[in-house]
């Protein structure tokens, strides 16, 4: 396949869409600036026409110029309208191929292939996207890459099918529970609020609400109802968003990879090579924890700065905690998903509570001083924050196995992270003057995840416990003792 | 904690830190001067000026004198065959353990002040993090860089 190939022409539409999206705000701004008098209007239409024609032309040209081919064990992509660019990616450098289908791609029976490399350079230059190619073509590339990376495998067909077994399949009940308990709701609500506050200048709220206003100002309940309806609507939007995204969620294991497929309207397929997995993370938000559920994420070394999703992938969106071992144990054989953790010592509790107070106590004092009666409400927040601090203390814990370090801690959600010794990059211990007096040390572990690092951190562990972890990680501790 | 690392960084680091601290403080004195001048012109409240001067005096003492010596006293490092250990921090003491196999590359960096005192900083990069050993003697920094990059090359575990 050394012939340079083009993508499907539907890419032109995609590119136009994307560029128009980039321009839309300048369009709107221009509209408000120039939409005064006839001269302005003429100017406006002229400028818009030129920009739109320009966008269309450039989109067509960039489609014409974009070619790819597989040659000499490299994926060679050439593109660029004004500046010609060539990107040659050695096949063995390719970490994974993500295949997804947007609505437009599906209409033409095409797929989008995203090629992930190790992303060491940290820029988006590290990856390539073939926005629309046929499914058979995508499969061909997949197989070609698999063979190039693994020359010992004789026949491609054999690799693809037989060793492929399903690890996990989400049921509709789980999907609904997932959507109900997802944190996406908050995001949507804040987005909606931000949107309306931005539009303040353009939409004449005062006129709109003048009629309503007389009614409403005297009647706070009406406003409350409106707000409530707004929240419920936002929640339902988020609910359906999550459902669409995670419908048909399925995890399969092939010989060397985990393959995750998901999505109803936009299908996505993510391939994670087992050897690239750096850590396994379990997140439980407060509702899910209460119900005994959590979500499992895989942190892998793939991905790049522009595609953070590539490195932190949801493996099990929603699962009962006690089932994790059963589901993942056979797949990730070298991980131990134990749940009994050594807690941090009792004397650390004061520090956890105190830390949660640092910001809120001055605020509470200030609001009581300045707001008098209403300021007392801040005591409620103080109580909540205190409970939070105690929860953080209760959840903090660690566990050490011969080849694995497991840390548990809470930020907003409770996080449990499992790290293999061979994937642990750097270990850091921190102690402040006050910690030193109580023989407490904060432990932080770093792994490589995509661009930059991630890991886990447990505050205020017992000094002797930290010492154990430290000697466990140190390769020369035996020599020194 | 657990057997402190042994090696200290160059004593000249103190001078370097004091100089760069002095430069920063000088800038903030200028800003404070401008602020006081403006307050005077626009007849702002009187008590702000002495407060500003007091803050400047105290932070001068801290940044030029106290913090550099505390920082220097704490800074230790040790580079062994299989790992690098660092200790730093003034109020919070931070200990870092970097296995040699995790080191991706090593840089030496030298700003104008460091160069004037024949010093250089060594930056150790892993796949996830970067760590700086500040203000080593030039020759020592160079030697360290060679030493680490040699050892790092021997033990090449993929990410």
Coordinates of C-alpha atoms in Angstrom, one line a residue, chain A residues 188-200:
Chain A
X188 CA -23.8 21.2 32.5
X189 CA -25.5 23.4 35.1
X190 CA -22.4 25.7 35.4
X191 CA -22.1 25.8 31.6
X192 CA -25.7 26.9 31.3
X193 CA -25.3 29.5 34.0
X194 CA -22.1 30.8 32.5
X195 CA -23.7 30.9 29.1
X196 CA -26.6 33.1 30.3
X197 CA -24.4 35.4 32.3
X198 CA -22.3 35.9 29.1
X199 CA -25.4 36.8 27.0
X200 CA -26.4 39.5 29.5

